[in-house]
CSV table of C-alpha atoms and ligand atoms in Angstrom, one decimal:
chain,number,residue,atom,x,y,z
A,67,MET,CA,0.0,0.0,0.0
A,68,ALA,CA,1.4,3.4,-0.9
A,69,TYR,CA,2.3,5.6,2.0
A,70,LYS,CA,0.1,8.7,2.1
A,71,GLN,CA,2.0,11.6,3.4
A,72,SER,CA,0.1,13.7,5.9
A,73,SER,CA,-0.6,17.3,4.8
A,74,MET,CA,1.7,19.5,6.9
A,75,ASN,CA,0.6,23.0,7.6
A,76,PHE,CA,3.4,25.4,8.2
A,77,ASN,CA,1.2,28.4,7.3
A,78,ILE,CA,1.2,30.8,10.3
A,79,SER,CA,-0.4,33.7,8.5
A,80,ASN,CA,-3.6,33.3,10.6
A,81,LYS,CA,-1.8,33.6,13.9
A,82,LYS,CA,-2.0,36.5,16.4
A,83,VAL,CA,1.3,36.5,18.3
A,84,LEU,CA,2.3,38.2,21.6
A,85,LEU,CA,6.0,38.4,22.0
A,86,ILE,CA,7.4,39.4,25.4
A,87,GLY,CA,11.0,40.6,25.2
A,88,GLY,CA,11.1,41.2,21.4
A,89,ASN,CA,13.8,43.8,21.3
A,90,GLY,CA,16.9,42.0,22.5
A,91,LEU,CA,19.4,39.9,20.6
A,92,LEU,CA,17.1,37.0,19.9
A,93,GLY,CA,13.9,38.9,20.4
A,94,ALA,CA,14.7,41.3,17.6
A,95,GLU,CA,15.5,38.4,15.4
A,96,TYR,CA,12.1,36.8,16.2
A,97,THR,CA,10.4,40.1,15.5
A,98,SER,CA,12.1,40.4,12.2
A,99,TYR,CA,11.4,36.7,11.3
A,100,LEU,CA,7.7,36.8,12.2
A,101,SER,CA,7.0,40.3,10.9
A,102,ASP,CA,6.0,39.2,7.4
A,103,LYS,CA,4.6,35.8,8.4
A,104,VAL,CA,2.0,36.2,11.1
A,105,LYS,CA,-1.3,37.9,11.0
A,106,TYR,CA,-0.6,40.2,13.9
A,107,LEU,CA,2.4,40.7,16.2
A,108,SER,CA,2.4,42.6,19.5
A,109,VAL,CA,5.8,43.1,20.9
A,110,LEU,CA,6.3,44.0,24.6
A,111,ASP,CA,9.6,45.2,25.9
A,112,LEU,CA,11.4,47.9,27.9
A,113,SER,CA,12.4,49.6,24.7
A,114,SER,CA,12.1,49.3,20.9
A,115,ASN,CA,15.5,50.6,19.7
A,116,ASN,CA,16.4,47.4,17.8
A,117,ILE,CA,13.0,46.9,16.2
A,118,ASN,CA,11.9,50.5,15.3
A,119,LYS,CA,12.0,49.7,11.6
A,120,TYR,CA,9.2,47.1,12.0
A,121,ILE,CA,6.8,48.9,14.2
A,122,ASN,CA,5.4,51.1,11.5
A,123,ASP,CA,4.2,47.9,9.8
A,124,GLU,CA,0.4,47.6,9.9
A,125,ASN,CA,0.4,44.2,11.6
A,126,ILE,CA,3.0,45.0,14.3
A,127,THR,CA,2.5,47.0,17.5
A,128,PHE,CA,5.1,47.8,20.2
A,129,PHE,CA,4.0,48.1,23.8
A,130,LYS,CA,6.6,49.6,26.2
A,131,CYS,CA,6.5,47.7,29.5
A,132,ASN,CA,8.5,46.8,32.5
A,133,ILE,CA,7.9,43.3,33.9
A,134,LEU,CA,8.9,44.5,37.3
A,135,GLU,CA,5.8,46.7,37.4
A,136,ARG,CA,3.5,43.8,37.8
A,137,LYS,CA,0.1,45.3,37.5
A,138,LYS,CA,1.0,47.7,34.6
A,139,PHE,CA,2.7,44.8,32.8
A,140,VAL,CA,-0.5,42.6,33.0
A,141,LYS,CA,-2.6,45.6,31.9
A,142,LYS,CA,-0.3,46.1,28.8
A,143,ILE,CA,-0.8,42.4,27.9
A,144,ASN,CA,-4.5,42.8,28.1
A,145,THR,CA,-4.3,46.0,25.9
A,146,ALA,CA,-2.3,44.1,23.4
A,147,ILE,CA,-4.8,41.3,23.3
A,148,SER,CA,-7.7,43.7,22.8
A,149,LYS,CA,-5.8,45.5,20.0
A,150,MET,CA,-5.2,42.2,18.2
A,151,LYS,CA,-8.8,41.1,19.0
A,152,GLY,CA,-7.4,37.9,20.6
A,153,VAL,CA,-4.2,36.0,21.0
A,154,ASP,CA,-3.2,32.6,19.4
A,155,VAL,CA,0.4,32.4,20.6
A,156,LEU,CA,2.3,33.8,23.6
A,157,ILE,CA,6.1,33.7,23.4
A,158,ASN,CA,7.8,34.3,26.7
A,159,ASN,CA,11.3,35.4,25.6
A,160,ALA,CA,12.2,38.2,28.1
A,161,ALA,CA,14.9,37.5,30.7
A,162,LEU,CA,17.4,39.3,32.8
A,163,THR,CA,20.5,38.2,30.9
A,164,SER,CA,24.0,39.2,32.1
A,165,GLU,CA,24.6,41.0,28.8
A,166,PHE,CA,21.5,43.1,29.3
A,167,SER,CA,22.4,43.7,33.0
A,168,LEU,CA,25.9,44.9,32.2
A,169,LYS,CA,24.4,47.7,30.0
A,170,ASN,CA,21.6,48.6,32.4
A,171,ARG,CA,22.5,48.1,36.0
A,172,SER,CA,25.6,48.3,38.1
A,173,ILE,CA,25.3,45.1,40.2
A,174,PHE,CA,25.3,41.7,38.5
A,175,ASN,CA,26.8,39.4,41.0
A,176,GLU,CA,26.6,35.6,40.6
A,177,PHE,CA,24.5,35.2,43.7
A,178,ASP,CA,23.8,38.4,45.6
A,179,TYR,CA,20.2,39.0,46.7
A,180,GLU,CA,19.5,42.0,44.4
A,181,THR,CA,20.5,40.0,41.3
A,182,TRP,CA,18.5,37.0,42.4
A,183,ASP,CA,15.4,39.1,43.2
A,184,GLU,CA,15.4,41.0,39.9
A,185,SER,CA,16.4,38.0,37.8
A,186,ILE,CA,13.7,35.7,39.2
A,187,LYS,CA,11.1,38.5,38.9
A,188,VAL,CA,11.9,39.3,35.3
A,189,THR,CA,12.7,35.8,34.0
A,190,LEU,CA,10.4,33.5,35.9
A,191,TYR,CA,7.6,35.7,37.2
A,192,GLY,CA,7.4,37.5,33.8
A,193,SER,CA,6.7,34.2,32.1
A,194,TYR,CA,4.3,33.1,34.8
A,195,LEU,CA,2.4,36.5,34.7
A,196,ALA,CA,2.1,36.5,31.0
A,197,SER,CA,0.9,32.9,30.9
A,198,ILE,CA,-1.8,33.4,33.5
A,199,ALA,CA,-2.9,36.6,31.7
A,200,VAL,CA,-3.5,34.7,28.3
A,201,ILE,CA,-4.8,31.4,29.5
A,202,PRO,CA,-8.4,32.5,30.4
A,203,SER,CA,-9.1,33.8,26.8
A,204,MET,CA,-7.4,30.7,25.3
A,205,VAL,CA,-9.5,28.4,27.5
A,206,LYS,CA,-12.6,30.2,26.3
A,207,LEU,CA,-11.7,29.7,22.6
A,208,LYS,CA,-10.4,26.2,23.3
A,209,LYS,CA,-7.2,27.0,21.4
A,210,GLY,CA,-3.9,28.7,22.0
A,211,GLN,CA,-0.2,28.2,22.5
A,212,ILE,CA,2.5,29.3,24.9
A,213,ILE,CA,6.1,29.0,23.9
A,214,ASN,CA,8.5,29.6,26.7
A,215,VAL,CA,12.2,30.3,26.3
A,216,ALA,CA,14.5,28.7,28.8
A,217,SER,CA,18.2,27.8,28.2
A,218,HIS,CA,20.5,24.9,28.1
A,219,TYR,CA,21.6,26.3,31.5
A,220,GLY,CA,18.1,25.3,32.8
A,221,VAL,CA,19.1,21.7,31.9
A,222,VAL,CA,22.8,21.5,32.8
A,223,SER,CA,24.9,23.8,35.0
A,224,PRO,CA,27.1,26.3,33.2
A,225,ASN,CA,30.8,25.4,33.4
A,226,HIS,CA,31.9,28.2,35.7
A,227,ASN,CA,35.4,28.0,34.5
A,228,ILE,CA,34.6,29.6,31.1
A,229,TYR,CA,33.4,32.8,32.8
A,230,LYS,CA,36.7,33.4,34.7
A,231,GLY,CA,38.2,36.6,33.6
A,232,GLU,CA,35.2,37.7,31.6
A,233,ASN,CA,33.0,40.8,32.4
A,234,PHE,CA,29.8,38.7,32.4
A,235,ASN,CA,28.7,35.5,34.0
A,236,CYS,CA,25.8,33.1,34.4
A,237,PRO,CA,24.3,33.8,37.9
A,238,LEU,CA,22.6,31.2,40.1
A,239,SER,CA,19.2,32.9,39.6
A,240,TYR,CA,19.4,32.5,35.8
A,241,SER,CA,19.8,28.8,36.0
A,242,VAL,CA,17.2,28.5,38.7
A,243,ALA,CA,14.7,30.6,36.7
A,244,LYS,CA,15.3,28.7,33.5
A,245,THR,CA,15.0,25.3,35.2
A,246,ALA,CA,11.7,26.5,36.7
A,247,ILE,CA,10.4,27.6,33.3
A,248,ILE,CA,11.0,24.1,32.0
A,249,GLY,CA,9.0,22.8,35.0
A,250,MET,CA,6.3,25.4,34.4
A,251,THR,CA,6.1,24.3,30.8
A,252,LYS,CA,5.4,20.7,31.7
A,253,TRP,CA,2.8,21.6,34.4
A,254,LEU,CA,0.9,23.9,32.1
A,255,ALA,CA,1.1,21.6,29.2
A,256,THR,CA,-0.5,18.7,31.0
A,257,LYS,CA,-3.0,20.9,32.8
A,258,TYR,CA,-4.4,22.4,29.6
A,259,ALA,CA,-3.7,19.7,27.0
A,260,ASP,CA,-7.4,18.6,26.8
A,261,LYS,CA,-8.5,22.3,26.6
A,262,GLY,CA,-6.8,23.0,23.3
A,263,ILE,CA,-3.8,24.8,24.7
A,264,ARG,CA,-0.3,23.7,23.8
A,265,VAL,CA,2.7,24.7,25.9
A,266,ASN,CA,6.3,24.0,24.8
A,267,CYS,CA,9.7,25.4,25.5
A,268,ILE,CA,12.8,26.3,23.5
A,269,SER,CA,16.2,26.1,25.3
A,270,PRO,CA,18.9,27.8,23.2
A,271,GLY,CA,22.6,27.3,23.8
A,272,GLY,CA,25.1,30.1,23.8
A,273,VAL,CA,24.6,32.6,20.9
A,274,GLU,CA,27.5,34.5,19.2
A,275,ASN,CA,27.3,38.1,20.4
A,276,LYS,CA,30.7,39.8,20.3
A,277,GLN,CA,32.0,37.8,23.2
A,278,SER,CA,35.8,37.9,23.8
A,279,LYS,CA,38.0,35.6,21.7
A,280,THR,CA,39.0,33.8,24.9
A,281,PHE,CA,35.4,33.2,25.9
A,282,ILE,CA,34.5,31.9,22.5
A,283,LYS,CA,37.5,29.6,22.5
A,284,LYS,CA,36.6,28.1,25.9
A,285,TYR,CA,32.9,27.8,24.9
A,286,LYS,CA,33.8,26.0,21.6
A,287,ALA,CA,35.9,23.5,23.4
A,288,LEU,CA,32.9,22.4,25.4
A,289,ASN,CA,30.6,22.1,22.4
A,290,PRO,CA,30.5,18.9,20.2
A,291,MET,CA,29.9,21.1,17.1
A,292,LYS,CA,32.8,23.4,18.2
A,293,ARG,CA,30.9,26.6,17.7
A,294,MET,CA,28.3,28.9,19.3
A,295,ALA,CA,24.8,29.3,17.9
A,296,ARG,CA,23.9,31.9,15.3
A,297,LYS,CA,21.0,34.0,16.3
A,298,SER,CA,18.9,32.9,13.3
A,299,GLU,CA,19.1,29.2,14.3
A,300,PHE,CA,15.9,29.1,16.4
A,301,ASN,CA,13.6,30.8,13.9
A,302,GLU,CA,12.4,27.6,12.1
A,303,LEU,CA,11.7,25.8,15.3
A,304,LEU,CA,9.7,28.7,16.6
A,305,HIS,CA,7.8,28.7,13.2
A,306,TYR,CA,7.1,25.0,13.6
A,307,LEU,CA,5.8,25.4,17.1
A,308,ILE,CA,3.6,28.3,16.1
A,309,SER,CA,2.2,26.3,13.2
A,310,ASP,CA,-0.6,23.7,13.4
A,311,SER,CA,1.9,21.1,12.2
A,312,SER,CA,3.0,20.8,15.9
A,313,GLU,CA,-0.5,20.1,17.0
A,314,TYR,CA,0.4,16.9,18.9
A,315,VAL,CA,3.5,18.3,20.5
A,316,ILE,CA,3.1,19.4,24.1
A,317,GLY,CA,5.3,19.8,27.2
A,318,HIS,CA,8.5,19.5,25.3
A,319,ASN,CA,11.8,21.3,26.0
A,320,PHE,CA,13.6,21.6,22.6
A,321,ILE,CA,17.3,22.0,23.4
A,322,VAL,CA,19.1,23.7,20.5
A,323,ASP,CA,22.7,23.9,21.7
A,324,GLY,CA,24.8,22.0,19.2
A,325,GLY,CA,24.9,19.1,21.6
A,326,ALA,CA,26.6,21.0,24.5
A,327,SER,CA,24.3,19.5,27.1
A,328,VAL,CA,24.5,16.0,25.6
A,329,TRP,CA,28.0,15.0,26.8
B,244,NAD,N1,21.7,34.7,23.8
B,244,NAD,C1,21.9,33.5,24.4
B,244,NAD,O1,23.1,33.0,24.3
B,244,NAD,C2,20.9,32.7,25.0
B,244,NAD,C3,21.1,31.4,25.4
B,244,NAD,C4,20.1,30.7,26.0
B,244,NAD,C5,18.9,31.2,26.3
B,244,NAD,N2,18.7,32.5,25.9
B,244,NAD,C6,17.4,33.1,26.2
B,244,NAD,O2,16.8,33.6,25.1
B,244,NAD,C7,16.0,34.8,25.4
B,244,NAD,C8,16.5,36.0,24.6
B,244,NAD,O3,17.9,36.2,24.9
B,244,NAD,P1,18.7,37.4,24.3
B,244,NAD,O4,20.1,36.9,24.2
B,244,NAD,O5,18.0,38.0,23.2
B,244,NAD,O6,18.7,38.4,25.6
B,244,NAD,P2,18.7,39.9,25.7
B,244,NAD,O7,19.2,40.4,27.0
B,244,NAD,O8,19.3,40.5,24.4
B,244,NAD,O9,17.1,40.1,25.6
B,244,NAD,C9,16.3,40.0,26.7
B,244,NAD,C10,15.1,40.9,26.5
B,244,NAD,O10,14.3,41.0,27.8
B,244,NAD,C11,14.0,42.3,28.0
B,244,NAD,N3,13.8,42.6,29.4
B,244,NAD,C12,14.7,42.5,30.4
B,244,NAD,N4,14.2,43.0,31.6
B,244,NAD,C13,12.9,43.4,31.3
B,244,NAD,C14,11.9,44.0,32.1
B,244,NAD,N5,12.1,44.3,33.3
B,244,NAD,N6,10.7,44.2,31.4
B,244,NAD,C15,10.5,43.9,30.1
B,244,NAD,N7,11.5,43.4,29.4
B,244,NAD,C16,12.7,43.1,29.9
B,244,NAD,C17,15.1,43.1,27.5
B,244,NAD,O11,14.7,44.5,27.2
B,244,NAD,C18,15.5,42.4,26.2
B,244,NAD,O12,14.8,42.8,25.1
B,244,NAD,C19,16.1,35.0,26.9
B,244,NAD,O13,15.1,34.3,27.6
B,244,NAD,C20,17.4,34.3,27.2
B,244,NAD,O14,17.5,33.8,28.6
B,244,NAD,C21,19.6,33.3,25.3
C-alpha cells in the first residue's frame, strides 16, 4: 500500500502572536522573522530601539512595558490582546541576561540578593504572569499556545570556568529561573492539554554576540559542534511550534545547543 504523506501545515499567516521581550538579541531576530509571516504581532519590551523599523508595519504594535511593574505589565498584555482582538500564541522570551544587565544596571553578581530578586522576577515571574494573563481567553476559545524560552543552562549547569576573567557571568538565579520555566512548561502543558492549549519550551545554547575571543575559544571547546549558535538558528523551530503542524507536540523542551548539554 502506498504511503500517504500527511498534509503538513506550516502556514502561520492566521496567527496573532504576543512576543514578550522582542527587542533583545534573539527577540529582535524573532520580531524580524515573524513580521511578514503572522497575521498580527504585538511586541512588549522595555524599549524598541532594535526593532523600530518594524513597528510602522500595519500588523505590528510595540508596547513599552516593565515586567517589574507587575500590574502595569499585565494591563499592557490585556491592551495588546484587545488590540489584536485575541491571541493565538504567547512567546515568553524576556529575561534578565547578564549582557542586558551589564548595560543597564551596576550590580550583577553571581548570587547576591538583588540580582537573584530581579532576575527571578523578570525571567520567571514574567513568564508566569504573561501565561496566567493569556490562559483564560485561550480556554474560552479552546485553542492557543504558549512558547516559553528557557536555556540549556536550565538543563545543565554552566561550566563556571569559562566565565573566569570575563566581564559577564551566568548567575545562580538565571539557571534556577530557567529550570523552573521548563517545569512550568510541563505543568501547564499537561493541565491544559485537553483544553486545546499547547505549551512548549525552547532552550537555546550560547549565541554568538561579540564575546571575547578567549570566551568563544573556551565555549567552543565544550561544544561537540565546536561553535556557538547563530541568532537565526531558532527561527524555524519557533515557526514549527507556532504552526498547526506541531498540533500533537506538548510539554517539550527543545534544546538547541549544538549538543553542548549532551555530553
Ligand atoms: N543569547 C543567548 O546566548 C541565550 C542562550 C540561552 C537562552 N537565551 C534566552 O533567550 C531569550 C532571549 O535572549 P537574548 O540573548 O536575546 O537576551 P537579551 O538580553 O538581548 O534580551 C532579553 C530581553 O528581555 C527584556 N527585558 C529585560 N528586563 C525586562 C523587564 N524588566 N521588562 C521587560 N522586558 C525586559 C530586554 O529588554 C531584552 O529585550 C532569553 O530568555 C534568554 O535567557 C539566550
